[in-house]
mmCIF file of C-alpha atoms in Angstrom:
data_model
loop_
_atom_site.group_PDB
_atom_site.id
_atom_site.type_symbol
_atom_site.label_atom_id
_atom_site.label_comp_id
_atom_site.label_asym_id
_atom_site.label_seq_id
_atom_site.Cartn_x
_atom_site.Cartn_y
_atom_site.Cartn_z
ATOM 1 C CA MET J 1 12.463 54.768 16.856
ATOM 2 C CA ILE J 2 13.735 51.234 16.116
ATOM 3 C CA THR J 3 14.350 50.614 12.501
ATOM 4 C CA ASN J 4 12.982 47.828 10.015
ATOM 5 C CA LYS J 5 15.994 46.248 9.828
ATOM 6 C CA LYS J 6 16.469 45.425 13.870
ATOM 7 C CA LYS J 7 12.988 44.900 13.717
ATOM 8 C CA GLU J 8 13.736 42.183 10.928
ATOM 9 C CA THR J 9 16.939 41.173 13.368
ATOM 10 C CA ILE J 10 15.155 40.541 16.136
ATOM 11 C CA LEU J 11 12.429 38.318 14.428
ATOM 12 C CA LYS J 12 14.941 36.522 12.490
ATOM 13 C CA THR J 13 17.013 35.631 15.600
ATOM 14 C CA LEU J 14 13.386 34.206 17.266
ATOM 15 C CA ILE J 15 13.378 31.943 14.285
ATOM 16 C CA GLU J 16 17.204 30.822 14.493
ATOM 17 C CA ASN J 17 15.787 29.488 17.645
ATOM 18 C CA LEU J 18 12.279 27.875 16.795
ATOM 19 C CA ASP J 19 13.939 26.017 13.658
ATOM 20 C CA LEU J 20 14.419 22.323 13.517
ATOM 21 C CA PRO J 21 17.798 21.427 13.754
ATOM 22 C CA ASP J 22 19.452 20.530 10.565
ATOM 23 C CA SER J 23 20.147 17.037 12.274
ATOM 24 C CA ALA J 24 16.645 16.694 12.483
ATOM 25 C CA TYR J 25 15.796 17.106 9.026
ATOM 26 C CA GLU J 26 18.500 14.534 7.811
ATOM 27 C CA LYS J 27 17.220 11.919 10.062
ATOM 28 C CA ALA J 28 13.942 12.500 9.302
ATOM 29 C CA LYS J 29 14.544 12.213 5.537
ATOM 30 C CA LYS J 30 16.674 8.808 5.937
ATOM 31 C CA ARG J 31 13.905 7.281 7.533
ATOM 32 C CA TYR J 32 11.101 7.955 5.317
ATOM 33 C CA GLU J 33 13.735 6.920 1.878
ATOM 34 C CA ASP J 34 14.725 3.825 3.724
ATOM 35 C CA LEU J 35 10.750 2.971 4.820
ATOM 36 C CA GLY J 36 10.169 3.396 0.962
ATOM 37 C CA ARG J 37 13.328 1.408 0.061
ATOM 38 C CA TRP J 38 11.718 -1.335 2.205
ATOM 39 C CA PHE J 39 8.351 -1.162 -0.139
ATOM 40 C CA ASP J 40 10.561 -1.342 -3.165
ATOM 41 C CA ARG J 41 12.284 -4.639 -2.308
ATOM 42 C CA ASP J 42 11.510 -7.621 -4.577
ATOM 43 C CA GLU J 43 10.313 -9.632 -1.199
ATOM 44 C CA CYS J 44 7.373 -6.724 -0.588
ATOM 45 C CA GLN J 45 4.344 -8.511 -1.127
ATOM 46 C CA LEU J 46 3.143 -5.084 -1.979
ATOM 47 C CA LYS J 47 5.554 -4.742 -4.913
ATOM 48 C CA SER J 48 3.314 -4.599 -7.342
ATOM 49 C CA ASN J 49 1.342 -2.211 -6.048
ATOM 50 C CA ASN J 50 3.534 0.594 -7.073
ATOM 51 C CA VAL J 51 3.782 2.252 -3.378
ATOM 52 C CA HIS J 52 4.446 5.766 -2.947
ATOM 53 C CA ILE J 53 5.466 7.322 0.329
ATOM 54 C CA PHE J 54 5.444 11.163 0.983
ATOM 55 C CA PRO J 55 5.525 13.346 3.823
ATOM 56 C CA GLN J 56 2.430 15.588 4.867
ATOM 57 C CA GLY J 57 1.943 18.106 7.362
ATOM 58 C CA SER J 58 4.353 20.382 8.603
ATOM 59 C CA PHE J 59 7.323 18.636 7.732
ATOM 60 C CA MET J 60 6.110 18.686 4.268
ATOM 61 C CA LEU J 61 5.379 22.644 4.495
ATOM 62 C CA GLY J 62 8.368 23.543 5.775
ATOM 63 C CA THR J 63 6.220 25.029 8.732
ATOM 64 C CA ALA J 64 7.540 22.429 11.765
ATOM 65 C CA THR J 65 9.292 23.793 15.188
ATOM 66 C CA ARG J 66 11.418 22.767 17.668
ATOM 67 C CA PRO J 67 9.728 20.713 20.676
ATOM 68 C CA ILE J 68 9.703 22.902 23.689
ATOM 69 C CA ASN J 69 10.924 20.430 26.041
ATOM 70 C CA PRO J 70 14.329 19.202 24.644
ATOM 71 C CA ASP J 71 13.571 15.614 25.284
ATOM 72 C CA GLU J 72 10.153 15.800 23.280
ATOM 73 C CA GLU J 73 9.753 13.453 20.436
ATOM 74 C CA TYR J 74 10.018 14.504 17.182
ATOM 75 C CA ASP J 75 6.628 13.487 14.758
ATOM 76 C CA LEU J 76 6.657 13.246 10.673
ATOM 77 C CA ASP J 77 3.200 12.198 8.957
ATOM 78 C CA LEU J 78 3.367 10.660 6.000
ATOM 79 C CA ALA J 79 1.507 8.504 3.873
ATOM 80 C CA CYS J 80 1.829 5.246 2.560
ATOM 81 C CA LYS J 81 -0.117 5.532 -1.283
ATOM 82 C CA LEU J 82 -0.917 2.121 -3.389
ATOM 83 C CA ARG J 83 -1.252 3.569 -6.578
ATOM 84 C CA ASN J 84 -2.177 0.194 -8.079
ATOM 85 C CA GLY J 85 -4.068 -2.761 -7.407
ATOM 86 C CA VAL J 86 -5.973 -1.929 -4.829
ATOM 87 C CA SER J 87 -9.480 0.156 -5.067
ATOM 88 C CA LYS J 88 -12.722 1.153 -3.099
ATOM 89 C CA LYS J 89 -14.575 -0.923 -5.424
ATOM 90 C CA THR J 90 -12.385 -4.141 -4.921
ATOM 91 C CA HIS J 91 -10.976 -3.651 -1.219
ATOM 92 C CA THR J 92 -12.027 -2.559 2.084
ATOM 93 C CA GLN J 93 -10.515 -0.160 3.989
ATOM 94 C CA GLN J 94 -9.321 -2.521 6.637
ATOM 95 C CA PHE J 95 -7.806 -4.819 4.081
ATOM 96 C CA THR J 96 -5.832 -1.841 2.250
ATOM 97 C CA LYS J 97 -4.543 -1.169 6.252
ATOM 98 C CA ASP J 98 -3.964 -4.301 6.957
ATOM 99 C CA ILE J 99 -1.805 -5.508 4.187
ATOM 100 C CA ILE J 100 0.687 -2.348 4.929
ATOM 101 C CA GLY J 101 0.693 -2.893 8.564
ATOM 102 C CA LEU J 102 2.059 -6.616 8.179
ATOM 103 C CA GLU J 103 4.552 -4.582 5.801
ATOM 104 C CA LEU J 104 5.852 -2.278 8.620
ATOM 105 C CA GLU J 105 5.417 -4.875 11.118
ATOM 106 C CA LEU J 106 8.352 -6.788 8.935
ATOM 107 C CA TYR J 107 10.321 -3.540 8.770
ATOM 108 C CA ARG J 108 9.775 -2.623 12.381
ATOM 109 C CA LYS J 109 11.524 -6.065 13.337
ATOM 110 C CA ALA J 110 14.305 -5.947 10.641
ATOM 111 C CA ARG J 111 15.202 -2.478 11.707
ATOM 112 C CA GLY J 112 15.216 -3.413 15.333
ATOM 113 C CA ILE J 113 12.648 -0.902 16.339
ATOM 114 C CA LYS J 114 12.084 -1.886 20.137
ATOM 115 C CA GLU J 115 8.202 -0.404 20.459
ATOM 116 C CA LYS J 116 5.358 -2.151 19.103
ATOM 117 C CA LEU J 117 3.587 -1.116 15.762
ATOM 118 C CA CYS J 118 0.831 0.820 17.331
ATOM 119 C CA SER J 119 -2.668 1.425 15.148
ATOM 120 C CA LYS J 120 -4.198 4.581 15.221
ATOM 121 C CA HIS J 121 -7.783 5.354 13.593
ATOM 122 C CA ARG J 122 -6.362 6.438 10.433
ATOM 123 C CA CYS J 123 -2.542 5.223 10.424
ATOM 124 C CA TRP J 124 -0.100 2.757 11.519
ATOM 125 C CA ARG J 125 2.531 4.574 14.166
ATOM 126 C CA LEU J 126 6.279 3.580 14.607
ATOM 127 C CA GLU J 127 8.248 5.057 17.176
ATOM 128 C CA TYR J 128 12.122 4.944 16.913
ATOM 129 C CA LYS J 129 14.219 5.490 20.483
ATOM 130 C CA ASP J 130 18.048 7.067 19.866
ATOM 131 C CA ASP J 131 19.889 9.890 19.641
ATOM 132 C CA ILE J 132 16.917 11.687 17.835
ATOM 133 C CA SER J 133 13.091 10.323 19.271
ATOM 134 C CA PHE J 134 10.939 10.248 16.166
ATOM 135 C CA HIS J 135 7.249 8.861 15.625
ATOM 136 C CA LEU J 136 6.198 8.094 12.045
ATOM 137 C CA ASP J 137 2.531 8.388 11.734
ATOM 138 C CA ILE J 138 1.946 6.436 8.593
ATOM 139 C CA VAL J 139 -1.226 6.863 6.851
ATOM 140 C CA PRO J 140 -2.586 4.127 4.453
ATOM 141 C CA ALA J 141 -4.148 5.612 0.779
ATOM 142 C CA ILE J 142 -5.763 4.690 -2.415
ATOM 143 C CA PRO J 143 -5.815 7.504 -5.304
ATOM 144 C CA ALA J 144 -9.413 9.189 -5.219
ATOM 145 C CA ASP J 145 -11.622 8.243 -7.994
ATOM 146 C CA ASP J 146 -11.689 9.869 -11.609
ATOM 147 C CA LEU J 147 -15.088 11.622 -10.557
ATOM 148 C CA LYS J 148 -13.895 12.691 -6.969
ATOM 149 C CA LYS J 149 -10.763 14.382 -8.647
ATOM 150 C CA ALA J 150 -13.110 16.165 -11.028
ATOM 151 C CA PHE J 151 -15.347 17.626 -8.370
ATOM 152 C CA LEU J 152 -12.386 18.567 -6.551
ATOM 153 C CA TYR J 153 -11.197 20.631 -9.745
ATOM 154 C CA GLU J 154 -14.634 22.382 -10.100
ATOM 155 C CA SER J 155 -14.430 23.158 -6.200
ATOM 156 C CA MET J 156 -11.396 24.841 -6.321
ATOM 157 C CA GLU J 157 -12.116 26.866 -9.699
ATOM 158 C CA LYS J 158 -15.281 28.150 -8.270
ATOM 159 C CA ARG J 159 -13.641 28.994 -5.048
ATOM 160 C CA GLY J 160 -11.144 31.231 -6.985
ATOM 161 C CA VAL J 161 -8.338 28.803 -7.301
ATOM 162 C CA GLU J 162 -5.977 29.249 -10.315
ATOM 163 C CA SER J 163 -6.798 26.733 -12.808
ATOM 164 C CA GLY J 164 -3.325 25.292 -13.345
ATOM 165 C CA ILE J 165 -2.946 25.248 -9.214
ATOM 166 C CA ALA J 166 -6.570 23.883 -9.213
ATOM 167 C CA LYS J 167 -5.861 20.709 -12.015
ATOM 168 C CA SER J 168 -2.666 19.753 -10.037
ATOM 169 C CA ALA J 169 -3.726 19.413 -6.789
ATOM 170 C CA SER J 170 -7.092 17.986 -7.541
ATOM 171 C CA GLU J 171 -4.953 14.734 -9.372
ATOM 172 C CA THR J 172 -3.087 14.206 -6.075
ATOM 173 C CA ALA J 173 -6.383 13.488 -3.952
ATOM 174 C CA ILE J 174 -6.491 10.620 -1.937
ATOM 175 C CA SER J 175 -8.915 8.182 -0.126
ATOM 176 C CA ILE J 176 -7.554 7.059 3.346
ATOM 177 C CA THR J 177 -8.364 4.336 6.270
ATOM 178 C CA ASP J 178 -10.108 5.538 9.076
ATOM 179 C CA ASP J 179 -11.578 2.609 11.473
ATOM 180 C CA ARG J 180 -14.199 4.979 12.697
ATOM 181 C CA ASN J 181 -16.148 4.655 9.459
ATOM 182 C CA PRO J 182 -19.378 2.687 9.208
ATOM 183 C CA ASP J 183 -18.249 0.907 6.347
ATOM 184 C CA TYR J 184 -14.493 0.185 7.231
ATOM 185 C CA ASN J 185 -14.812 -3.695 6.964
ATOM 186 C CA LYS J 186 -17.116 -3.385 3.788
ATOM 187 C CA ILE J 187 -16.571 -2.451 0.307
ATOM 188 C CA SER J 188 -17.819 0.775 -0.016
ATOM 189 C CA ASP J 189 -17.427 4.550 -1.734
ATOM 190 C CA THR J 190 -17.610 5.851 1.487
ATOM 191 C CA TRP J 191 -13.885 6.254 2.103
ATOM 192 C CA ASN J 192 -12.496 9.602 3.753
ATOM 193 C CA ILE J 193 -10.927 11.617 1.257
ATOM 194 C CA SER J 194 -7.670 13.529 1.971
ATOM 195 C CA ASN J 195 -5.002 15.694 -0.073
ATOM 196 C CA PRO J 196 -2.318 16.377 1.364
ATOM 197 C CA GLU J 197 -0.042 16.899 -1.692
ATOM 198 C CA GLY J 198 -2.625 19.335 -3.060
ATOM 199 C CA TYR J 199 -2.265 21.299 -0.223
ATOM 200 C CA SER J 200 1.122 21.422 -0.536
ATOM 201 C CA ILE J 201 0.733 22.429 -4.010
ATOM 202 C CA TRP J 202 -1.669 25.326 -3.198
ATOM 203 C CA PHE J 203 0.476 26.350 -0.324
ATOM 204 C CA SER J 204 3.630 26.373 -2.395
ATOM 205 C CA SER J 205 1.885 28.946 -4.778
ATOM 206 C CA ARG J 206 1.173 30.793 -1.816
ATOM 207 C CA VAL J 207 4.812 31.025 -0.699
ATOM 208 C CA GLU J 208 6.183 30.965 -3.873
ATOM 209 C CA LEU J 209 8.213 27.629 -3.885
ATOM 210 C CA ASN J 210 8.873 25.614 -6.825
ATOM 211 C CA ASN J 211 6.631 22.159 -5.841
ATOM 212 C CA ASN J 212 8.774 20.058 -9.002
ATOM 213 C CA ILE J 213 7.483 16.227 -8.037
ATOM 214 C CA VAL J 214 9.777 13.659 -9.660
ATOM 215 C CA LEU J 215 7.742 10.566 -10.458
ATOM 216 C CA LEU J 216 9.664 7.203 -9.945
ATOM 217 C CA GLU J 217 9.417 4.102 -12.124
ATOM 218 C CA LYS J 218 9.692 2.440 -8.599
ATOM 219 C CA ALA J 219 8.499 3.000 -5.097
ATOM 220 C CA GLN J 220 8.304 6.697 -5.245
ATOM 221 C CA VAL J 221 9.771 8.879 -2.037
ATOM 222 C CA ASP J 222 9.391 13.029 -2.461
ATOM 223 C CA PRO J 223 12.159 14.817 -0.621
ATOM 224 C CA VAL J 224 11.323 16.754 3.200
ATOM 225 C CA PRO J 225 10.821 20.669 1.570
ATOM 226 C CA LEU J 226 14.228 22.407 1.511
ATOM 227 C CA TYR J 227 14.363 23.293 5.255
ATOM 228 C CA LYS J 228 17.562 25.920 4.202
ATOM 229 C CA ASN J 229 15.481 27.947 2.398
ATOM 230 C CA LYS J 230 12.082 28.880 3.914
ATOM 231 C CA LYS J 231 10.780 31.902 2.776
ATOM 232 C CA THR J 232 8.768 34.557 4.670
ATOM 233 C CA LEU J 233 5.140 32.894 4.832
ATOM 234 C CA GLN J 234 6.547 29.502 6.607
ATOM 235 C CA ARG J 235 8.777 31.972 8.834
ATOM 236 C CA CYS J 236 5.811 33.578 9.590
ATOM 237 C CA ILE J 237 3.522 30.382 10.514
ATOM 238 C CA GLN J 238 6.603 29.114 12.593
ATOM 239 C CA ILE J 239 6.315 32.144 14.777
ATOM 240 C CA LEU J 240 2.485 32.121 15.056
ATOM 241 C CA LYS J 241 2.358 28.073 16.017
ATOM 242 C CA ARG J 242 4.841 28.921 18.671
ATOM 243 C CA HIS J 243 3.440 31.804 20.312
ATOM 244 C CA ARG J 244 0.167 29.806 20.011
ATOM 245 C CA ASP J 245 1.868 26.419 22.166
ATOM 246 C CA ILE J 246 3.390 28.572 24.594
ATOM 247 C CA MET J 247 -0.261 30.642 25.338
ATOM 248 C CA PHE J 248 -2.747 27.358 25.543
ATOM 249 C CA GLU J 249 -0.250 24.737 25.915
ATOM 250 C CA ASP J 250 -1.982 21.630 25.770
ATOM 251 C CA ASN J 251 -5.407 23.148 26.397
ATOM 252 C CA GLU J 252 -8.046 21.863 23.987
ATOM 253 C CA SER J 253 -9.172 25.319 23.061
ATOM 254 C CA LYS J 254 -5.864 26.289 21.243
ATOM 255 C CA PRO J 255 -6.562 27.056 17.754
ATOM 256 C CA ILE J 256 -5.411 24.012 15.191
ATOM 257 C CA SER J 257 -2.108 24.599 13.424
ATOM 258 C CA ILE J 258 -4.485 23.563 9.958
ATOM 259 C CA ILE J 259 -6.448 26.850 10.785
ATOM 260 C CA ILE J 260 -3.216 28.954 11.534
ATOM 261 C CA THR J 261 -1.778 27.706 8.381
ATOM 262 C CA THR J 262 -4.765 28.082 6.025
ATOM 263 C CA LEU J 263 -5.490 31.606 7.115
ATOM 264 C CA ALA J 264 -1.998 32.767 7.522
ATOM 265 C CA ALA J 265 -1.307 31.568 3.790
ATOM 266 C CA ARG J 266 -4.481 33.416 2.304
ATOM 267 C CA ALA J 267 -3.411 36.323 3.927
ATOM 268 C CA TYR J 268 0.098 36.499 3.054
ATOM 269 C CA ASN J 269 0.217 39.341 0.249
ATOM 270 C CA GLY J 270 3.791 38.008 -0.925
ATOM 271 C CA GLU J 271 5.868 40.498 2.155
ATOM 272 C CA ASP J 272 9.744 39.683 2.096
ATOM 273 C CA ASP J 273 10.074 41.788 5.315
ATOM 274 C CA LEU J 274 8.909 39.587 8.284
ATOM 275 C CA SER J 275 7.346 42.213 10.486
ATOM 276 C CA LEU J 276 5.345 43.480 7.692
ATOM 277 C CA ALA J 277 4.007 40.232 6.743
ATOM 278 C CA LEU J 278 3.179 39.121 10.201
ATOM 279 C CA ASN J 279 1.433 42.778 10.732
ATOM 280 C CA ASN J 280 -0.575 41.933 7.430
ATOM 281 C CA ILE J 281 -1.178 38.959 8.331
ATOM 282 C CA LEU J 282 -2.819 39.249 11.899
ATOM 283 C CA ASN J 283 -4.609 42.028 10.510
ATOM 284 C CA LYS J 284 -6.559 40.105 7.629
ATOM 285 C CA MET J 285 -6.922 36.448 9.415
ATOM 286 C CA PRO J 286 -9.913 37.167 11.194
ATOM 287 C CA GLU J 287 -11.213 38.806 7.712
ATOM 288 C CA MET J 288 -10.479 35.527 6.033
ATOM 289 C CA ILE J 289 -12.955 33.436 8.197
ATOM 290 C CA ASN J 290 -16.355 32.818 6.480
ATOM 291 C CA SER J 291 -19.614 34.242 8.074
ATOM 292 C CA THR J 292 -21.533 31.058 7.170
ATOM 293 C CA THR J 293 -19.890 27.226 6.641
ATOM 294 C CA PRO J 294 -17.641 26.184 5.906
ATOM 295 C CA ARG J 295 -15.732 28.642 8.220
ATOM 296 C CA VAL J 296 -12.290 27.913 7.003
ATOM 297 C CA PRO J 297 -13.057 25.966 3.990
ATOM 298 C CA ASN J 298 -10.108 23.481 2.711
ATOM 299 C CA PRO J 299 -8.358 25.367 -0.271
ATOM 300 C CA VAL J 300 -8.168 21.845 -2.115
ATOM 301 C CA ASN J 301 -11.714 20.729 -0.806
ATOM 302 C CA PRO J 302 -13.591 23.484 -0.269
ATOM 303 C CA GLN J 303 -16.837 21.989 0.940
ATOM 304 C CA GLU J 304 -14.281 20.507 3.996
ATOM 305 C CA ASP J 305 -14.597 23.100 7.022
ATOM 306 C CA PHE J 306 -11.522 23.269 9.038
ATOM 307 C CA ALA J 307 -13.440 24.922 11.246
ATOM 308 C CA ASP J 308 -16.319 22.680 11.713
ATOM 309 C CA ARG J 309 -15.826 21.947 15.534
ATOM 310 C CA TRP J 310 -16.445 25.790 15.831
ATOM 311 C CA ALA J 311 -20.025 25.077 15.799
ATOM 312 C CA MET J 312 -20.452 21.537 17.179
ATOM 313 C CA PRO J 313 -22.300 21.291 20.664
ATOM 314 C CA LYS J 314 -20.010 18.989 22.142
ATOM 315 C CA TYR J 315 -17.198 21.782 21.636
ATOM 316 C CA ARG J 316 -18.848 24.823 22.669
ATOM 317 C CA HIS J 317 -17.729 24.853 25.954
ATOM 318 C CA LEU J 318 -14.406 25.412 24.514
ATOM 319 C CA ASN J 319 -15.092 28.675 22.571
ATOM 320 C CA LEU J 320 -12.555 27.937 19.690
ATOM 321 C CA GLU J 321 -13.519 30.996 17.863
ATOM 322 C CA GLN J 322 -13.431 33.141 20.307
ATOM 323 C CA ASN J 323 -10.425 32.068 21.502
ATOM 324 C CA PHE J 324 -8.775 32.070 18.097
ATOM 325 C CA LEU J 325 -9.548 35.969 17.785
ATOM 326 C CA ILE J 326 -8.340 36.630 21.587
ATOM 327 C CA TRP J 327 -5.105 34.919 20.211
ATOM 328 C CA THR J 328 -4.666 36.944 16.991
ATOM 329 C CA LYS J 329 -4.976 40.298 19.142
ATOM 330 C CA GLN J 330 -2.275 38.647 21.595
ATOM 331 C CA VAL J 331 0.379 37.502 19.189
ATOM 332 C CA LYS J 332 -0.016 40.549 17.157
ATOM 333 C CA LYS J 333 0.606 42.849 21.186
ATOM 334 C CA ASP J 334 3.379 40.274 21.798
ATOM 335 C CA LEU J 335 5.109 41.256 18.654
ATOM 336 C CA THR J 336 4.671 44.414 18.394
ATOM 337 C CA GLU J 337 6.363 45.135 21.896
ATOM 338 C CA ILE J 338 9.251 43.225 20.914
ATOM 339 C CA THR J 339 9.597 44.409 17.947
ATOM 340 C CA SER J 340 9.385 48.256 18.860
ATOM 341 C CA THR J 341 12.614 48.360 21.440
ATOM 342 C CA GLU J 342 16.239 47.913 21.657
ATOM 343 C CA ASP J 343 15.803 46.961 25.547
ATOM 344 C CA THR J 344 17.869 43.389 24.940
ATOM 345 C CA GLN J 345 16.901 42.567 28.539
ATOM 346 C CA PHE J 346 12.875 42.898 27.672
ATOM 347 C CA ILE J 347 13.318 41.290 24.138
ATOM 348 C CA ARG J 348 15.114 38.077 25.904
ATOM 349 C CA GLU J 349 12.367 37.886 28.590
ATOM 350 C CA SER J 350 9.926 38.050 25.841
ATOM 351 C CA PHE J 351 11.132 35.707 23.584
ATOM 352 C CA ASN J 352 11.175 33.454 26.756
ATOM 353 C CA LYS J 353 8.004 33.890 28.178
ATOM 354 C CA ARG J 354 6.110 34.327 25.197
ATOM 355 C CA PHE J 355 8.447 31.668 22.554
ATOM 356 C CA ALA J 356 9.817 29.583 25.176
ATOM 357 C CA VAL J 357 13.163 30.608 23.603
ATOM 358 C CA ASN J 358 16.548 31.713 25.488
ATOM 359 C CA ILE J 359 19.165 33.502 24.193
ATOM 360 C CA GLY J 360 22.322 35.159 25.680
ATOM 361 C CA ASP J 361 22.177 38.932 26.698
ATOM 362 C CA GLU J 362 25.643 39.840 24.614
ATOM 363 C CA GLU J 363 24.569 37.562 21.564
ATOM 364 C CA LEU J 364 21.630 39.675 21.284
ATOM 365 C CA LYS J 365 23.162 43.241 21.758
ATOM 366 C CA LYS J 366 25.823 41.932 19.038
ATOM 367 C CA LYS J 367 23.234 40.946 16.489
ATOM 368 C CA LEU J 368 21.480 44.839 17.162
ATOM 369 C CA GLY J 369 24.343 46.775 17.108
ATOM 370 C CA VAL J 370 23.644 47.629 21.229
ATOM 371 C CA SER J 371 26.328 48.229 23.359
ATOM 372 C CA LYS J 372 24.467 48.871 26.121
ATOM 373 C CA ILE J 373 20.661 47.867 27.812
ATOM 374 C CA ASN J 374 18.991 50.778 26.839
ATOM 375 C CA THR J 375 15.593 52.402 28.926
ATOM 376 C CA PRO J 376 12.527 50.393 28.938
ATOM 377 C CA PHE J 377 9.943 51.971 27.068
ATOM 378 C CA SER J 378 6.381 52.205 28.074
ATOM 379 C CA ARG J 379 4.479 49.398 27.663
ATOM 380 C CA ASN J 380 1.173 48.303 28.691
ATOM 381 C CA THR J 381 1.244 44.996 29.720
ATOM 382 C CA LYS J 382 -2.424 44.184 30.029
ATOM 383 C CA GLU J 383 -3.359 41.173 28.275
ATOM 384 C CA HIS J 384 -5.948 39.714 26.414
ATOM 385 C CA VAL J 385 -8.676 37.331 27.843
ATOM 386 C CA ILE J 386 -12.090 36.102 27.430
ATOM 387 C CA ALA J 387 -14.532 36.967 30.384
ATOM 388 C CA ASP J 388 -15.537 33.432 31.321
ATOM 389 C CA PRO J 389 -13.537 32.767 34.616
ATOM 390 C CA ILE J 390 -11.239 29.951 33.481
ATOM 391 C CA LYS J 391 -8.622 31.054 31.449
ATOM 392 C CA PRO J 392 -7.215 28.955 28.677
ATOM 393 C CA TRP J 393 -3.564 29.857 28.724
ATOM 394 C CA LYS J 394 -0.922 29.932 31.309
ATOM 395 C CA TYR J 395 -0.316 34.254 30.946
ATOM 396 C CA GLU J 396 -0.305 35.720 34.063
ATOM 397 C CA VAL J 397 -2.918 38.994 34.159
#
């Protein structure tokens, strides 16, 4: 029977090939720090607005994975928060987005970025094309008002979030622009609420990372998470997200990352061992789904349901909840098989098929301390499928 140490070696070998190269993190950090300096220059028309540039999403959480296609762009999500001088009572969402867009256009020209600044529903997109292609999605934002922060704090406490974490997370809530909002060009209280920093605080409490945010007197720029010091939960999420990406490709029925990340973080029980952690997470994730709405609540805004599309009539044909549950069974089966053998050929083939990871046989033998390919163990190759004749993924059955 394969030892726990060898199971861990197999999973760590997989992770090594999923993680972003150091150069990508370094380039991302340089790019958004440069953007922060741009908003802090004396000539900036937003100089007096106390601008805060910070990452959000997988870069902020340390769960980003290497693109499947080497030519694919890296995606870095940022927020541009105007901490002073703009409020829902004095300015519209449109004005806020436009004034940030003017500075981003000046930045684009000054840095010789050839791709035009692109307006998305909630953000501006900057696209770099050089040795590492990046696109930056920059969401304009202002701080949420005190009444909303108090409401979020109370809601989190009622949902069992520790008081100190709830307090810290509620203080970072923001109001963001969205041109789909009916009051987008009007002075209104109906701005959408978001809280990527608060989510990071909650997530860090689950992963046991330090979350020290240094407030600067000038335009604030927070560092990309310490990518060389990832913990078990982050590693588990990287594995789960990549398996999802390969299983579903670009199919609309694929489980979304925020649901995977939230349920995995809630299910995680502090294990150091990757194999034990993954097994526990995959066993408990379905149990973490509420039977009534919100099915998968945002931990830092409990009224928001990350799984709201599951019940929407226009998404019913995608069978989102069913496909999520089928995926959890499939990834558990695949990981169990991969970590239950020393057959390096089978492991390499599984890495390639399930995770789009290629690794040499000799390298894998060396890591596992195997001198020859072992006799393959008996495997049940049946895969989980849904009754619908249209398969939502590329696995052969």
